[in-house]
Amino acid sequence: MNKPQRINTLTVSAISISALLMLSACSDNNTAEPPADASAETSTAVEEAPAVAPEASEPLTSEPQTSEPDAAEASETMAAEPAEAVEPPTPDEPEVLAADAGAKLYESNCKVCHEAGLLDAPKYGDKAAWTPRLAKGIDTLHMHSAQGFNKMPAQATDKVSEAEVYAAVDYMVAAVS
């Protein structure tokens, strides 16, 4: 085989493989079943013809042959199924905390770093360490403690609410005010 025929054969092979990959990627052969919903029944089923690789005798084209109506029907059917209703988020009511919520969170979580000054945490009751932080304002202290700042990781998590973190900050600030 001479060089132009070899390049032509490689090009045809590359196009064939690309076409097969595109056809297999475009086919919707999802074998996983959707999660069962006890309140709704599946009303229609969509069947698609499996993607077929071009035969060796068929002429190769640079664009894969797809069946447009089947893909359109599938997307229309999916769009026609009702989605679960999601209520818009409502403004959260202020969380009501016990009077000692800040002290309890300090003792259980904050004390580990703030008692020993780990990770450059200002020690509990150390006015000199707290003064530059207090100069930024209580809102900034609340935000930094809840979301994290410098070496301090975020304290508001799925187990500790922002209101609880704010109460702990207020508890520590009260000790130096």
mmCIF file of C-alpha atoms in Angstrom:
data_model
loop_
_atom_site.group_PDB
_atom_site.id
_atom_site.type_symbol
_atom_site.label_atom_id
_atom_site.label_comp_id
_atom_site.label_asym_id
_atom_site.label_seq_id
_atom_site.Cartn_x
_atom_site.Cartn_y
_atom_site.Cartn_z
ATOM 1 C CA MET A 1 0.000 0.000 0.000
ATOM 2 C CA ASN A 2 1.318 3.415 -0.805
ATOM 3 C CA LYS A 3 1.263 6.373 1.587
ATOM 4 C CA PRO A 4 -1.877 8.229 0.265
ATOM 5 C CA GLN A 5 -3.964 5.026 0.378
ATOM 6 C CA ARG A 6 -2.759 4.278 3.923
ATOM 7 C CA ILE A 7 -3.735 7.802 5.090
ATOM 8 C CA ASN A 8 -7.087 7.474 3.314
ATOM 9 C CA THR A 9 -7.701 4.105 5.007
ATOM 10 C CA LEU A 10 -6.750 5.550 8.395
ATOM 11 C CA THR A 11 -9.055 8.516 7.833
ATOM 12 C CA VAL A 12 -11.973 6.264 6.892
ATOM 13 C CA SER A 13 -11.264 4.056 9.934
ATOM 14 C CA ALA A 14 -11.119 7.069 12.239
ATOM 15 C CA ILE A 15 -14.380 8.442 10.858
ATOM 16 C CA SER A 16 -16.031 5.026 11.211
ATOM 17 C CA ILE A 17 -14.951 4.662 14.800
ATOM 18 C CA SER A 18 -16.048 8.229 15.563
ATOM 19 C CA ALA A 19 -19.446 7.586 14.002
ATOM 20 C CA LEU A 20 -19.885 4.400 16.043
ATOM 21 C CA LEU A 21 -18.894 6.169 19.246
ATOM 22 C CA MET A 22 -21.292 9.030 18.557
ATOM 23 C CA LEU A 23 -24.114 6.614 17.823
ATOM 24 C CA SER A 24 -23.470 4.642 20.983
ATOM 25 C CA ALA A 25 -23.191 7.834 23.053
ATOM 26 C CA CYS A 26 -26.394 9.233 21.598
ATOM 27 C CA SER A 27 -28.423 6.085 22.116
ATOM 28 C CA ASP A 28 -30.613 6.167 25.194
ATOM 29 C CA ASN A 29 -30.059 2.656 26.478
ATOM 30 C CA ASN A 30 -30.613 3.440 30.130
ATOM 31 C CA THR A 31 -31.050 0.103 31.846
ATOM 32 C CA ALA A 32 -31.524 1.618 35.308
ATOM 33 C CA GLU A 33 -35.126 1.891 36.354
ATOM 34 C CA PRO A 34 -36.400 5.175 37.737
ATOM 35 C CA PRO A 35 -37.049 5.204 41.498
ATOM 36 C CA ALA A 36 -40.429 3.808 42.409
ATOM 37 C CA ASP A 37 -42.950 6.412 43.475
ATOM 38 C CA ALA A 38 -45.878 4.942 45.386
ATOM 39 C CA SER A 39 -48.139 7.900 44.668
ATOM 40 C CA ALA A 40 -47.772 7.919 40.878
ATOM 41 C CA GLU A 41 -47.867 5.245 38.233
ATOM 42 C CA THR A 42 -45.954 5.233 34.985
ATOM 43 C CA SER A 43 -48.480 6.005 32.288
ATOM 44 C CA THR A 44 -46.455 5.496 29.127
ATOM 45 C CA ALA A 45 -43.339 3.708 28.083
ATOM 46 C CA VAL A 46 -41.058 4.925 25.339
ATOM 47 C CA GLU A 47 -39.339 2.360 23.196
ATOM 48 C CA GLU A 48 -36.496 3.300 20.929
ATOM 49 C CA ALA A 49 -34.918 1.261 18.213
ATOM 50 C CA PRO A 50 -31.380 0.214 19.157
ATOM 51 C CA ALA A 51 -28.577 2.021 17.357
ATOM 52 C CA VAL A 52 -27.214 -0.093 14.528
ATOM 53 C CA ALA A 53 -23.646 0.115 13.319
ATOM 54 C CA PRO A 54 -23.282 0.743 9.574
ATOM 55 C CA GLU A 55 -22.594 -2.378 7.553
ATOM 56 C CA ALA A 56 -19.325 -2.703 5.678
ATOM 57 C CA SER A 57 -21.141 -2.517 2.352
ATOM 58 C CA GLU A 58 -22.888 0.772 3.222
ATOM 59 C CA PRO A 59 -21.117 3.976 2.194
ATOM 60 C CA LEU A 60 -19.472 5.799 5.068
ATOM 61 C CA THR A 61 -20.433 9.385 5.702
ATOM 62 C CA SER A 62 -18.861 11.929 7.979
ATOM 63 C CA GLU A 63 -22.144 12.435 9.881
ATOM 64 C CA PRO A 64 -23.873 9.623 11.761
ATOM 65 C CA GLN A 65 -27.367 8.597 10.760
ATOM 66 C CA THR A 66 -29.785 9.140 13.649
ATOM 67 C CA SER A 67 -33.500 8.786 13.864
ATOM 68 C CA GLU A 68 -34.650 12.286 14.808
ATOM 69 C CA PRO A 69 -38.341 11.452 15.471
ATOM 70 C CA ASP A 70 -37.443 8.894 18.173
ATOM 71 C CA ALA A 71 -35.197 11.365 20.002
ATOM 72 C CA ALA A 72 -37.841 14.094 19.742
ATOM 73 C CA GLU A 73 -40.566 11.774 21.044
ATOM 74 C CA ALA A 74 -38.410 10.763 23.989
ATOM 75 C CA SER A 75 -37.683 14.363 24.971
ATOM 76 C CA GLU A 76 -41.358 15.334 24.582
ATOM 77 C CA THR A 77 -42.429 12.404 26.743
ATOM 78 C CA MET A 78 -39.885 13.306 29.401
ATOM 79 C CA ALA A 79 -41.029 16.940 29.334
ATOM 80 C CA ALA A 80 -44.679 15.890 29.609
ATOM 81 C CA GLU A 81 -44.106 13.981 32.877
ATOM 82 C CA PRO A 82 -44.894 16.195 35.847
ATOM 83 C CA ALA A 83 -41.990 17.133 38.074
ATOM 84 C CA GLU A 84 -42.320 17.017 41.823
ATOM 85 C CA ALA A 85 -43.621 20.295 43.153
ATOM 86 C CA VAL A 86 -40.952 22.182 45.060
ATOM 87 C CA GLU A 87 -42.088 24.919 47.358
ATOM 88 C CA PRO A 88 -40.138 28.153 47.127
ATOM 89 C CA PRO A 89 -37.922 28.788 50.127
ATOM 90 C CA THR A 90 -39.503 30.935 52.767
ATOM 91 C CA PRO A 91 -37.580 33.301 54.995
ATOM 92 C CA ASP A 92 -36.467 31.443 58.082
ATOM 93 C CA GLU A 93 -38.013 32.417 61.335
ATOM 94 C CA PRO A 94 -35.383 33.418 63.909
ATOM 95 C CA GLU A 95 -34.291 30.362 65.822
ATOM 96 C CA VAL A 96 -35.250 30.500 69.480
ATOM 97 C CA LEU A 97 -32.346 29.377 71.646
ATOM 98 C CA ALA A 98 -32.010 28.650 75.317
ATOM 99 C CA ALA A 99 -30.336 31.372 77.368
ATOM 100 C CA ASP A 100 -27.247 29.213 77.850
ATOM 101 C CA ALA A 101 -26.988 27.965 74.232
ATOM 102 C CA GLY A 102 -23.824 29.992 73.601
ATOM 103 C CA ALA A 103 -22.132 28.672 76.746
ATOM 104 C CA LYS A 104 -23.084 25.082 75.901
ATOM 105 C CA LEU A 105 -21.702 25.319 72.347
ATOM 106 C CA TYR A 106 -18.548 27.000 73.662
ATOM 107 C CA GLU A 107 -18.001 24.158 76.138
ATOM 108 C CA SER A 108 -18.667 21.411 73.584
ATOM 109 C CA ASN A 109 -16.968 22.818 70.468
ATOM 110 C CA CYS A 110 -15.255 26.195 70.759
ATOM 111 C CA LYS A 111 -13.328 25.560 73.966
ATOM 112 C CA VAL A 112 -10.963 23.128 72.247
ATOM 113 C CA CYS A 113 -9.245 25.932 70.318
ATOM 114 C CA HIS A 114 -10.176 29.067 72.253
ATOM 115 C CA GLU A 115 -8.986 27.778 75.638
ATOM 116 C CA ALA A 116 -5.506 26.864 74.385
ATOM 117 C CA GLY A 117 -5.214 29.407 71.538
ATOM 118 C CA LEU A 118 -4.860 26.710 68.871
ATOM 119 C CA LEU A 119 -4.653 27.875 65.229
ATOM 120 C CA ASP A 120 -4.191 31.473 66.456
ATOM 121 C CA ALA A 121 -7.647 31.474 68.068
ATOM 122 C CA PRO A 122 -8.056 34.293 70.601
ATOM 123 C CA LYS A 123 -8.210 32.793 74.083
ATOM 124 C CA TYR A 124 -11.445 33.052 76.006
ATOM 125 C CA GLY A 125 -11.351 36.130 78.241
ATOM 126 C CA ASP A 126 -8.120 37.598 76.715
ATOM 127 C CA LYS A 127 -9.078 41.223 76.025
ATOM 128 C CA ALA A 128 -5.839 42.013 74.173
ATOM 129 C CA ALA A 129 -6.372 39.154 71.716
ATOM 130 C CA TRP A 130 -10.038 40.026 71.150
ATOM 131 C CA THR A 131 -9.642 43.817 70.720
ATOM 132 C CA PRO A 132 -8.570 43.795 67.014
ATOM 133 C CA ARG A 133 -11.343 41.324 66.218
ATOM 134 C CA LEU A 134 -13.964 43.375 68.031
ATOM 135 C CA ALA A 135 -12.875 46.420 66.027
ATOM 136 C CA LYS A 136 -14.239 44.672 62.901
ATOM 137 C CA GLY A 137 -17.718 44.545 64.414
ATOM 138 C CA ILE A 138 -19.924 41.807 65.790
ATOM 139 C CA ASP A 139 -21.520 41.079 62.403
ATOM 140 C CA THR A 140 -18.090 40.329 60.943
ATOM 141 C CA LEU A 141 -17.259 38.073 63.891
ATOM 142 C CA HIS A 142 -20.546 36.235 63.418
ATOM 143 C CA MET A 143 -19.914 35.784 59.697
ATOM 144 C CA HIS A 144 -16.295 34.647 60.142
ATOM 145 C CA SER A 145 -17.236 32.144 62.808
ATOM 146 C CA ALA A 146 -20.172 30.692 60.884
ATOM 147 C CA GLN A 147 -18.497 30.569 57.449
ATOM 148 C CA GLY A 148 -14.871 30.197 58.476
ATOM 149 C CA PHE A 149 -11.997 32.655 58.251
ATOM 150 C CA ASN A 150 -8.225 32.221 57.949
ATOM 151 C CA LYS A 151 -7.365 29.065 59.942
ATOM 152 C CA MET A 152 -10.790 28.742 61.550
ATOM 153 C CA PRO A 153 -13.081 26.318 59.723
ATOM 154 C CA ALA A 154 -16.772 27.065 59.282
ATOM 155 C CA GLN A 155 -18.638 26.321 62.478
ATOM 156 C CA ALA A 156 -22.187 26.409 61.089
ATOM 157 C CA THR A 157 -22.769 22.852 59.876
ATOM 158 C CA ASP A 158 -25.638 20.459 59.487
ATOM 159 C CA LYS A 159 -25.401 19.797 63.251
ATOM 160 C CA VAL A 160 -24.825 23.384 64.457
ATOM 161 C CA SER A 161 -27.021 26.245 63.255
ATOM 162 C CA GLU A 162 -25.797 29.755 62.517
ATOM 163 C CA ALA A 163 -27.886 31.039 65.422
ATOM 164 C CA GLU A 164 -26.054 28.693 67.792
ATOM 165 C CA VAL A 165 -22.674 29.834 66.442
ATOM 166 C CA TYR A 166 -23.707 33.475 66.865
ATOM 167 C CA ALA A 167 -24.744 32.733 70.457
ATOM 168 C CA ALA A 168 -21.328 31.181 71.174
ATOM 169 C CA VAL A 169 -19.570 34.222 69.665
ATOM 170 C CA ASP A 170 -21.738 36.516 71.780
ATOM 171 C CA TYR A 171 -20.843 34.431 74.840
ATOM 172 C CA MET A 172 -17.102 34.792 74.168
ATOM 173 C CA VAL A 173 -17.393 38.517 73.387
ATOM 174 C CA ALA A 174 -19.325 39.084 76.616
ATOM 175 C CA ALA A 175 -16.351 37.679 78.545
ATOM 176 C CA VAL A 176 -14.051 40.426 77.203
ATOM 177 C CA SER A 177 -16.487 43.356 77.147
#
